[in-house]
Amino acid sequence: MSKKSGRTSMAKTCLLAAVCATVRRSVRTASAFQTSNRLSTRAFTHSYISTQESTYLPSYTSSSLEGHLLSSSSKTRLMSTTTPSSSSTESKVLKRVKTANAAVSDEVVAIKGWVRTVRKQKTLAFVEVNDGSNLAGIQCVLSFDQIDEASNAEINKLTTGCSVEVNGLIVPSQGKQDFEVAAQSLRITGECPGETYPLAKKRHSLEYLRTIAHLRPRTNTIAAVARVRSTLAGAIHRFFQDSGFVYVQTPLITASDCEGAGEMFRVTTLDLDNVNELPMSKDEKGKALNGVDYSEDFFGKPAFLTVSGQLGGETHACALGDIYTFGPTFRAENSQTTRHLAEFNMVEPEMAFADLQSAMDNAENMLKFVVGETLEKCGSDLDFFTKFYDKKLKDRLEKLVSTPFVRVSYRDAIGYLQEEIAKDPSKWDFPDV
């Protein structure tokens, strides 16, 4: 390497190190690039750009680099929560606490969420804030004498559904809940017209919630379903990963009908709105046949949404050993019963060198692990479902986890069924088994 190229490489290294150091300083101190410091920023950029080759910073001029550093500082201020202090150059980033993890704190923390209810008294205001992390949310108590003027003004604008940021100490509650926030400040981050907000504090039917799909995740039912599904999905991945399985992502669009037992959703880029222009199949003599010529479609053949990842899973199991697929599957049966879904997520483990016993062990262990995780992490959500939807739900789930699965042969199962039918055949639609 020549001396010139060595000096060039060293200059590049010094320049990049200086830029990185400056950016780090701008992130650590939100006020590092206020007006009083802009001259020094310009001096920094001019100094390096004028003394080095322009190729070292191909995308920056003196003004654009200064602007980039200033905007980095600005973004840091917007993404952080700060508390007022006596010095304009000092700021403190507050820790954001999810309501599900609330515990008594000795330092001021930030609660961010959406207002469920507001109650105002002569000297106090009680604001229930829910951030989606649990069912209950948290109560924020604001004393008009202990909050700033801006917070007092914001309280008068509070409506159900608006988003807020509340800063304060988490303390033991004097009410029914375990904790509450002794608020020091409140800011509205997103207004909501209370007179037209469609979610009052009452129970809404699922049919009504379908008409306001953009807001229904804020209801107790849909939010609880989302949290439980999230926990279930995480537990499924955790079980198989800890058991040495490889997660395989099989295609969602496929040309194969894996199970061959139902209708499939077709995927095409052909213009179905213009039927007369669809390419039609032809025989060897060029005569038109009934049916579309899918060789002119996007994939060159008929394509569908997958009904199962089993075929792809089996090929991977024959190379990787134990694998599992977990993703969306689609069924086009036109059924309106609760037993049929057009779209759902399906878990499909495939194990090489497995026998019936190991397959049953895997299924039982997976179910018990996943349900146990959900009982542990989503207790309040399951209590909600038990109270309003299925009185015996939680008892069944706890029994599933604590009781060994009974395993019987098909022959024995048919025998048990026949014995039950014989007690009163009139109760059965198909008594001849």
Short mmCIF file of N, CA and C in Angstrom, two decimals, residues 273-418:
data_model
loop_
_atom_site.label_atom_id
_atom_site.label_comp_id
_atom_site.label_asym_id
_atom_site.label_seq_id
_atom_site.Cartn_x
_atom_site.Cartn_y
_atom_site.Cartn_z
N ASP A 273 -62.88 -9.42 -14.92
CA ASP A 273 -63.97 -8.49 -15.20
C ASP A 273 -64.23 -8.37 -16.70
N ASN A 274 -63.27 -8.86 -17.49
CA ASN A 274 -63.42 -8.79 -18.95
C ASN A 274 -63.36 -10.22 -19.50
N VAL A 275 -64.47 -10.93 -19.33
CA VAL A 275 -64.50 -12.36 -19.66
C VAL A 275 -64.18 -12.62 -21.13
N ASN A 276 -64.64 -11.76 -21.99
CA ASN A 276 -64.44 -12.00 -23.43
C ASN A 276 -62.97 -11.96 -23.83
N GLU A 277 -62.14 -11.36 -23.00
CA GLU A 277 -60.72 -11.24 -23.32
C GLU A 277 -59.87 -12.30 -22.64
N LEU A 278 -60.49 -13.20 -21.89
CA LEU A 278 -59.72 -14.25 -21.22
C LEU A 278 -59.13 -15.21 -22.26
N PRO A 279 -57.87 -15.63 -22.09
CA PRO A 279 -57.28 -16.59 -23.03
C PRO A 279 -57.92 -17.97 -22.83
N MET A 280 -58.41 -18.56 -23.89
CA MET A 280 -59.09 -19.85 -23.79
C MET A 280 -58.17 -20.97 -24.28
N SER A 281 -58.35 -22.12 -23.66
CA SER A 281 -57.56 -23.29 -24.06
C SER A 281 -57.95 -23.72 -25.48
N LYS A 282 -57.00 -24.30 -26.19
CA LYS A 282 -57.23 -24.77 -27.56
C LYS A 282 -56.65 -26.16 -27.71
N ASP A 283 -57.24 -26.92 -28.65
CA ASP A 283 -56.71 -28.26 -28.92
C ASP A 283 -55.56 -28.15 -29.91
N GLU A 284 -55.07 -29.30 -30.35
CA GLU A 284 -53.91 -29.32 -31.24
C GLU A 284 -54.19 -28.64 -32.58
N LYS A 285 -55.46 -28.61 -32.94
CA LYS A 285 -55.83 -27.99 -34.22
C LYS A 285 -56.18 -26.51 -34.07
N GLY A 286 -56.05 -25.99 -32.84
CA GLY A 286 -56.34 -24.59 -32.62
C GLY A 286 -57.79 -24.29 -32.33
N LYS A 287 -58.59 -25.32 -32.14
CA LYS A 287 -60.00 -25.12 -31.85
C LYS A 287 -60.17 -24.80 -30.37
N ALA A 288 -61.01 -23.80 -30.08
CA ALA A 288 -61.21 -23.37 -28.70
C ALA A 288 -61.90 -24.45 -27.89
N LEU A 289 -61.42 -24.63 -26.66
CA LEU A 289 -62.00 -25.59 -25.73
C LEU A 289 -62.62 -24.85 -24.55
N ASN A 290 -63.42 -25.58 -23.80
CA ASN A 290 -63.97 -24.98 -22.59
C ASN A 290 -62.88 -24.91 -21.52
N GLY A 291 -62.69 -23.76 -20.98
CA GLY A 291 -61.66 -23.59 -19.95
C GLY A 291 -60.65 -22.53 -20.31
N VAL A 292 -60.08 -21.93 -19.29
CA VAL A 292 -59.10 -20.85 -19.47
C VAL A 292 -57.72 -21.44 -19.69
N ASP A 293 -56.96 -20.79 -20.54
CA ASP A 293 -55.57 -21.19 -20.78
C ASP A 293 -54.68 -20.52 -19.74
N TYR A 294 -54.37 -21.25 -18.66
CA TYR A 294 -53.60 -20.67 -17.57
C TYR A 294 -52.10 -20.59 -17.85
N SER A 295 -51.70 -21.07 -19.02
CA SER A 295 -50.28 -20.89 -19.38
C SER A 295 -49.95 -19.42 -19.59
N GLU A 296 -50.99 -18.60 -19.80
CA GLU A 296 -50.78 -17.17 -19.96
C GLU A 296 -51.01 -16.40 -18.66
N ASP A 297 -51.26 -17.13 -17.58
CA ASP A 297 -51.43 -16.50 -16.27
C ASP A 297 -50.07 -16.22 -15.66
N PHE A 298 -50.04 -15.58 -14.51
CA PHE A 298 -48.80 -15.15 -13.88
C PHE A 298 -47.84 -16.32 -13.65
N PHE A 299 -48.35 -17.44 -13.13
CA PHE A 299 -47.49 -18.59 -12.80
C PHE A 299 -47.41 -19.61 -13.93
N GLY A 300 -48.14 -19.39 -15.02
CA GLY A 300 -48.09 -20.34 -16.13
C GLY A 300 -48.90 -21.59 -15.90
N LYS A 301 -49.64 -21.65 -14.81
CA LYS A 301 -50.48 -22.80 -14.49
C LYS A 301 -51.49 -22.36 -13.44
N PRO A 302 -52.54 -23.13 -13.17
CA PRO A 302 -53.48 -22.75 -12.11
C PRO A 302 -52.78 -22.65 -10.75
N ALA A 303 -53.11 -21.63 -9.99
CA ALA A 303 -52.50 -21.42 -8.67
C ALA A 303 -53.59 -21.13 -7.66
N PHE A 304 -53.32 -21.51 -6.38
CA PHE A 304 -54.33 -21.41 -5.33
C PHE A 304 -53.68 -21.00 -4.02
N LEU A 305 -54.53 -20.54 -3.08
CA LEU A 305 -54.07 -20.35 -1.71
C LEU A 305 -53.98 -21.72 -1.04
N THR A 306 -52.96 -21.92 -0.26
CA THR A 306 -52.69 -23.25 0.30
C THR A 306 -53.78 -23.69 1.28
N VAL A 307 -54.07 -24.98 1.29
CA VAL A 307 -54.95 -25.56 2.29
C VAL A 307 -54.14 -26.27 3.38
N SER A 308 -52.84 -26.44 3.15
CA SER A 308 -51.99 -27.12 4.13
C SER A 308 -50.54 -27.00 3.71
N GLY A 309 -49.65 -26.95 4.69
CA GLY A 309 -48.22 -26.96 4.39
C GLY A 309 -47.61 -28.34 4.51
N GLN A 310 -48.47 -29.36 4.55
CA GLN A 310 -48.00 -30.72 4.83
C GLN A 310 -46.99 -31.23 3.81
N LEU A 311 -47.27 -31.04 2.51
CA LEU A 311 -46.38 -31.59 1.49
C LEU A 311 -44.99 -30.98 1.60
N GLY A 312 -44.93 -29.65 1.75
CA GLY A 312 -43.62 -29.01 1.92
C GLY A 312 -42.96 -29.43 3.21
N GLY A 313 -43.77 -29.61 4.27
CA GLY A 313 -43.22 -30.05 5.55
C GLY A 313 -42.61 -31.43 5.48
N GLU A 314 -43.26 -32.34 4.75
CA GLU A 314 -42.75 -33.71 4.66
C GLU A 314 -41.42 -33.77 3.92
N THR A 315 -41.29 -32.97 2.86
CA THR A 315 -40.02 -32.98 2.14
C THR A 315 -38.89 -32.44 3.01
N HIS A 316 -39.18 -31.43 3.83
CA HIS A 316 -38.15 -30.90 4.72
C HIS A 316 -37.84 -31.87 5.85
N ALA A 317 -38.85 -32.58 6.34
CA ALA A 317 -38.60 -33.55 7.42
C ALA A 317 -37.69 -34.66 6.96
N CYS A 318 -37.75 -35.00 5.68
CA CYS A 318 -36.89 -36.05 5.15
C CYS A 318 -35.46 -35.58 4.94
N ALA A 319 -35.20 -34.32 5.26
CA ALA A 319 -33.83 -33.80 5.18
C ALA A 319 -33.37 -33.22 6.51
N LEU A 320 -34.31 -32.64 7.28
CA LEU A 320 -33.95 -31.94 8.52
C LEU A 320 -34.35 -32.70 9.77
N GLY A 321 -35.11 -33.77 9.63
CA GLY A 321 -35.54 -34.52 10.81
C GLY A 321 -36.89 -34.04 11.29
N ASP A 322 -36.91 -33.35 12.42
CA ASP A 322 -38.16 -32.86 13.01
C ASP A 322 -38.37 -31.40 12.60
N ILE A 323 -39.52 -31.13 11.97
CA ILE A 323 -39.85 -29.77 11.53
C ILE A 323 -41.28 -29.46 11.91
N TYR A 324 -41.64 -28.18 11.82
CA TYR A 324 -43.05 -27.81 11.97
C TYR A 324 -43.33 -26.61 11.09
N THR A 325 -44.55 -26.54 10.60
CA THR A 325 -45.02 -25.35 9.88
C THR A 325 -46.10 -24.69 10.73
N PHE A 326 -46.21 -23.40 10.62
CA PHE A 326 -47.19 -22.65 11.39
C PHE A 326 -47.50 -21.37 10.63
N GLY A 327 -48.65 -21.37 9.96
CA GLY A 327 -48.97 -20.19 9.18
C GLY A 327 -50.40 -20.24 8.67
N PRO A 328 -50.80 -19.24 7.88
CA PRO A 328 -52.17 -19.16 7.39
C PRO A 328 -52.48 -20.28 6.40
N THR A 329 -53.67 -20.82 6.51
CA THR A 329 -54.20 -21.76 5.53
C THR A 329 -55.63 -21.33 5.19
N PHE A 330 -56.10 -21.77 4.01
CA PHE A 330 -57.35 -21.24 3.48
C PHE A 330 -58.24 -22.37 2.98
N ARG A 331 -59.52 -22.30 3.27
CA ARG A 331 -60.49 -23.28 2.80
C ARG A 331 -61.69 -22.53 2.21
N ALA A 332 -62.11 -22.94 1.01
CA ALA A 332 -63.17 -22.21 0.30
C ALA A 332 -64.52 -22.90 0.40
N GLU A 333 -64.71 -23.81 1.37
CA GLU A 333 -66.04 -24.39 1.56
C GLU A 333 -67.02 -23.28 1.95
N ASN A 334 -68.14 -23.23 1.27
CA ASN A 334 -69.12 -22.18 1.52
C ASN A 334 -70.03 -22.61 2.67
N SER A 335 -69.47 -22.61 3.88
CA SER A 335 -70.22 -23.02 5.06
C SER A 335 -70.30 -21.85 6.04
N GLN A 336 -71.45 -21.71 6.67
CA GLN A 336 -71.66 -20.61 7.62
C GLN A 336 -71.62 -21.09 9.07
N THR A 337 -71.20 -22.32 9.31
CA THR A 337 -71.17 -22.83 10.68
C THR A 337 -69.91 -22.38 11.39
N THR A 338 -69.92 -22.48 12.72
CA THR A 338 -68.74 -22.11 13.51
C THR A 338 -67.62 -23.13 13.36
N ARG A 339 -67.89 -24.25 12.72
CA ARG A 339 -66.87 -25.30 12.54
C ARG A 339 -66.03 -25.09 11.29
N HIS A 340 -66.38 -24.12 10.48
CA HIS A 340 -65.65 -23.88 9.24
C HIS A 340 -65.11 -22.45 9.21
N LEU A 341 -63.86 -22.32 8.82
CA LEU A 341 -63.24 -21.01 8.68
C LEU A 341 -62.66 -20.89 7.28
N ALA A 342 -62.76 -19.71 6.71
CA ALA A 342 -62.15 -19.48 5.41
C ALA A 342 -60.64 -19.30 5.53
N GLU A 343 -60.19 -18.77 6.68
CA GLU A 343 -58.76 -18.54 6.91
C GLU A 343 -58.44 -18.82 8.37
N PHE A 344 -57.37 -19.52 8.60
CA PHE A 344 -56.94 -19.81 9.98
C PHE A 344 -55.47 -20.20 9.97
N ASN A 345 -54.85 -20.12 11.13
CA ASN A 345 -53.46 -20.53 11.27
C ASN A 345 -53.41 -21.98 11.73
N MET A 346 -52.56 -22.78 11.11
CA MET A 346 -52.49 -24.20 11.40
C MET A 346 -51.06 -24.62 11.74
N VAL A 347 -50.94 -25.45 12.77
CA VAL A 347 -49.66 -26.01 13.18
C VAL A 347 -49.56 -27.42 12.62
N GLU A 348 -48.46 -27.71 11.93
CA GLU A 348 -48.28 -29.04 11.36
C GLU A 348 -46.86 -29.53 11.62
N PRO A 349 -46.65 -30.33 12.66
CA PRO A 349 -45.33 -30.93 12.87
C PRO A 349 -45.16 -32.18 12.00
N GLU A 350 -43.97 -32.36 11.52
CA GLU A 350 -43.61 -33.58 10.78
C GLU A 350 -42.31 -34.11 11.38
N MET A 351 -42.32 -35.41 11.74
CA MET A 351 -41.16 -35.99 12.41
C MET A 351 -40.65 -37.21 11.64
N ALA A 352 -39.39 -37.18 11.30
CA ALA A 352 -38.76 -38.34 10.68
C ALA A 352 -38.44 -39.38 11.76
N PHE A 353 -38.51 -40.65 11.40
CA PHE A 353 -38.16 -41.75 12.31
C PHE A 353 -39.05 -41.76 13.56
N ALA A 354 -40.32 -41.38 13.39
CA ALA A 354 -41.25 -41.34 14.52
C ALA A 354 -42.23 -42.50 14.41
N ASP A 355 -42.74 -42.95 15.55
CA ASP A 355 -43.80 -43.95 15.57
C ASP A 355 -45.05 -43.34 16.20
N LEU A 356 -46.10 -44.14 16.31
CA LEU A 356 -47.37 -43.63 16.82
C LEU A 356 -47.23 -43.12 18.24
N GLN A 357 -46.46 -43.81 19.05
CA GLN A 357 -46.30 -43.41 20.45
C GLN A 357 -45.63 -42.04 20.56
N SER A 358 -44.57 -41.83 19.80
CA SER A 358 -43.86 -40.55 19.87
C SER A 358 -44.72 -39.42 19.31
N ALA A 359 -45.57 -39.73 18.30
CA ALA A 359 -46.46 -38.71 17.76
C ALA A 359 -47.50 -38.31 18.80
N MET A 360 -48.04 -39.28 19.53
CA MET A 360 -49.01 -38.96 20.58
C MET A 360 -48.36 -38.20 21.72
N ASP A 361 -47.15 -38.57 22.08
CA ASP A 361 -46.43 -37.85 23.15
C ASP A 361 -46.22 -36.40 22.76
N ASN A 362 -45.81 -36.18 21.51
CA ASN A 362 -45.56 -34.82 21.04
C ASN A 362 -46.82 -33.98 21.08
N ALA A 363 -47.94 -34.54 20.64
CA ALA A 363 -49.20 -33.80 20.61
C ALA A 363 -49.66 -33.44 22.02
N GLU A 364 -49.58 -34.40 22.95
CA GLU A 364 -50.01 -34.14 24.32
C GLU A 364 -49.12 -33.11 25.00
N ASN A 365 -47.82 -33.27 24.84
CA ASN A 365 -46.89 -32.33 25.48
C ASN A 365 -47.06 -30.91 24.93
N MET A 366 -47.30 -30.82 23.63
CA MET A 366 -47.47 -29.49 23.02
C MET A 366 -48.72 -28.81 23.56
N LEU A 367 -49.84 -29.52 23.59
CA LEU A 367 -51.09 -28.94 24.07
C LEU A 367 -50.97 -28.50 25.53
N LYS A 368 -50.39 -29.34 26.36
CA LYS A 368 -50.27 -29.00 27.78
C LYS A 368 -49.35 -27.80 27.98
N PHE A 369 -48.27 -27.73 27.22
CA PHE A 369 -47.34 -26.61 27.36
C PHE A 369 -48.01 -25.31 26.92
N VAL A 370 -48.67 -25.33 25.78
CA VAL A 370 -49.26 -24.11 25.22
C VAL A 370 -50.41 -23.61 26.10
N VAL A 371 -51.27 -24.52 26.53
CA VAL A 371 -52.39 -24.12 27.38
C VAL A 371 -51.89 -23.65 28.74
N GLY A 372 -50.86 -24.33 29.27
CA GLY A 372 -50.29 -23.90 30.55
C GLY A 372 -49.71 -22.50 30.49
N GLU A 373 -49.01 -22.18 29.40
CA GLU A 373 -48.47 -20.83 29.22
C GLU A 373 -49.59 -19.79 29.17
N THR A 374 -50.67 -20.13 28.50
CA THR A 374 -51.78 -19.19 28.37
C THR A 374 -52.48 -18.98 29.72
N LEU A 375 -52.65 -20.04 30.49
CA LEU A 375 -53.24 -19.89 31.82
C LEU A 375 -52.39 -19.01 32.72
N GLU A 376 -51.07 -19.13 32.56
CA GLU A 376 -50.15 -18.35 33.40
C GLU A 376 -50.11 -16.89 33.00
N LYS A 377 -50.10 -16.61 31.71
CA LYS A 377 -49.87 -15.26 31.24
C LYS A 377 -51.15 -14.48 30.92
N CYS A 378 -52.24 -15.17 30.70
CA CYS A 378 -53.48 -14.50 30.28
C CYS A 378 -54.62 -14.82 31.25
N GLY A 379 -54.31 -14.89 32.54
CA GLY A 379 -55.31 -15.25 33.52
C GLY A 379 -56.52 -14.34 33.53
N SER A 380 -56.30 -13.03 33.48
CA SER A 380 -57.42 -12.09 33.53
C SER A 380 -58.27 -12.17 32.27
N ASP A 381 -57.62 -12.40 31.12
CA ASP A 381 -58.38 -12.54 29.88
C ASP A 381 -59.24 -13.80 29.89
N LEU A 382 -58.69 -14.90 30.40
CA LEU A 382 -59.46 -16.14 30.48
C LEU A 382 -60.59 -16.02 31.50
N ASP A 383 -60.35 -15.28 32.58
CA ASP A 383 -61.43 -15.02 33.55
C ASP A 383 -62.56 -14.24 32.87
N PHE A 384 -62.20 -13.30 32.02
CA PHE A 384 -63.20 -12.52 31.30
C PHE A 384 -64.03 -13.42 30.38
N PHE A 385 -63.36 -14.32 29.63
CA PHE A 385 -64.08 -15.25 28.76
C PHE A 385 -64.97 -16.18 29.57
N THR A 386 -64.46 -16.63 30.72
CA THR A 386 -65.25 -17.53 31.57
C THR A 386 -66.49 -16.83 32.10
N LYS A 387 -66.38 -15.58 32.42
CA LYS A 387 -67.51 -14.84 32.98
C LYS A 387 -68.57 -14.53 31.95
N PHE A 388 -68.16 -14.17 30.74
CA PHE A 388 -69.13 -13.66 29.76
C PHE A 388 -69.44 -14.63 28.62
N TYR A 389 -68.62 -15.65 28.41
CA TYR A 389 -68.82 -16.50 27.24
C TYR A 389 -68.96 -18.00 27.56
N ASP A 390 -68.17 -18.51 28.47
CA ASP A 390 -68.20 -19.95 28.75
C ASP A 390 -67.84 -20.16 30.22
N LYS A 391 -68.83 -20.48 31.02
CA LYS A 391 -68.65 -20.57 32.46
C LYS A 391 -67.66 -21.65 32.87
N LYS A 392 -67.49 -22.67 32.04
CA LYS A 392 -66.62 -23.80 32.40
C LYS A 392 -65.28 -23.77 31.67
N LEU A 393 -65.01 -22.69 30.96
CA LEU A 393 -63.80 -22.63 30.13
C LEU A 393 -62.53 -22.85 30.93
N LYS A 394 -62.32 -22.06 31.97
CA LYS A 394 -61.06 -22.13 32.69
C LYS A 394 -60.89 -23.47 33.40
N ASP A 395 -61.99 -24.03 33.92
CA ASP A 395 -61.92 -25.35 34.57
C ASP A 395 -61.47 -26.42 33.57
N ARG A 396 -62.00 -26.36 32.35
CA ARG A 396 -61.60 -27.35 31.33
C ARG A 396 -60.13 -27.21 30.97
N LEU A 397 -59.67 -25.98 30.84
CA LEU A 397 -58.27 -25.78 30.48
C LEU A 397 -57.34 -26.25 31.59
N GLU A 398 -57.68 -25.98 32.83
CA GLU A 398 -56.86 -26.43 33.95
C GLU A 398 -56.85 -27.95 34.04
N LYS A 399 -57.99 -28.57 33.76
CA LYS A 399 -58.06 -30.04 33.77
C LYS A 399 -57.22 -30.62 32.65
N LEU A 400 -57.22 -29.97 31.49
CA LEU A 400 -56.41 -30.45 30.36
C LEU A 400 -54.94 -30.49 30.72
N VAL A 401 -54.48 -29.44 31.43
CA VAL A 401 -53.06 -29.36 31.78
C VAL A 401 -52.68 -30.38 32.86
N SER A 402 -53.58 -30.62 33.79
CA SER A 402 -53.24 -31.43 34.96
C SER A 402 -53.54 -32.92 34.81
N THR A 403 -54.34 -33.31 33.83
CA THR A 403 -54.77 -34.69 33.69
C THR A 403 -54.11 -35.36 32.50
N PRO A 404 -53.56 -36.56 32.66
CA PRO A 404 -52.97 -37.28 31.51
C PRO A 404 -54.04 -37.59 30.46
N PHE A 405 -53.65 -37.54 29.20
CA PHE A 405 -54.58 -37.87 28.12
C PHE A 405 -54.85 -39.38 28.12
N VAL A 406 -56.10 -39.74 27.89
CA VAL A 406 -56.46 -41.15 27.75
C VAL A 406 -56.21 -41.57 26.30
N ARG A 407 -55.57 -42.70 26.12
CA ARG A 407 -55.26 -43.19 24.79
C ARG A 407 -55.93 -44.55 24.59
N VAL A 408 -56.77 -44.62 23.56
CA VAL A 408 -57.49 -45.86 23.26
C VAL A 408 -57.35 -46.18 21.78
N SER A 409 -57.51 -47.45 21.47
CA SER A 409 -57.48 -47.86 20.07
C SER A 409 -58.80 -47.51 19.40
N TYR A 410 -58.82 -47.52 18.08
CA TYR A 410 -60.06 -47.26 17.36
C TYR A 410 -61.12 -48.30 17.72
N ARG A 411 -60.71 -49.57 17.83
CA ARG A 411 -61.66 -50.62 18.16
C ARG A 411 -62.32 -50.37 19.51
N ASP A 412 -61.51 -50.00 20.52
CA ASP A 412 -62.09 -49.71 21.84
C ASP A 412 -62.98 -48.49 21.79
N ALA A 413 -62.60 -47.46 21.03
CA ALA A 413 -63.40 -46.25 20.94
C ALA A 413 -64.78 -46.55 20.35
N ILE A 414 -64.83 -47.40 19.33
CA ILE A 414 -66.12 -47.79 18.73
C ILE A 414 -66.96 -48.56 19.75
N GLY A 415 -66.30 -49.40 20.54
CA GLY A 415 -67.03 -50.15 21.57
C GLY A 415 -67.66 -49.23 22.60
N TYR A 416 -66.90 -48.22 23.06
CA TYR A 416 -67.45 -47.26 24.02
C TYR A 416 -68.63 -46.50 23.42
N LEU A 417 -68.52 -46.15 22.15
CA LEU A 417 -69.58 -45.41 21.48
C LEU A 417 -70.85 -46.26 21.38
N GLN A 418 -70.69 -47.51 21.02
CA GLN A 418 -71.84 -48.40 20.91
C GLN A 418 -72.53 -48.57 22.26
#
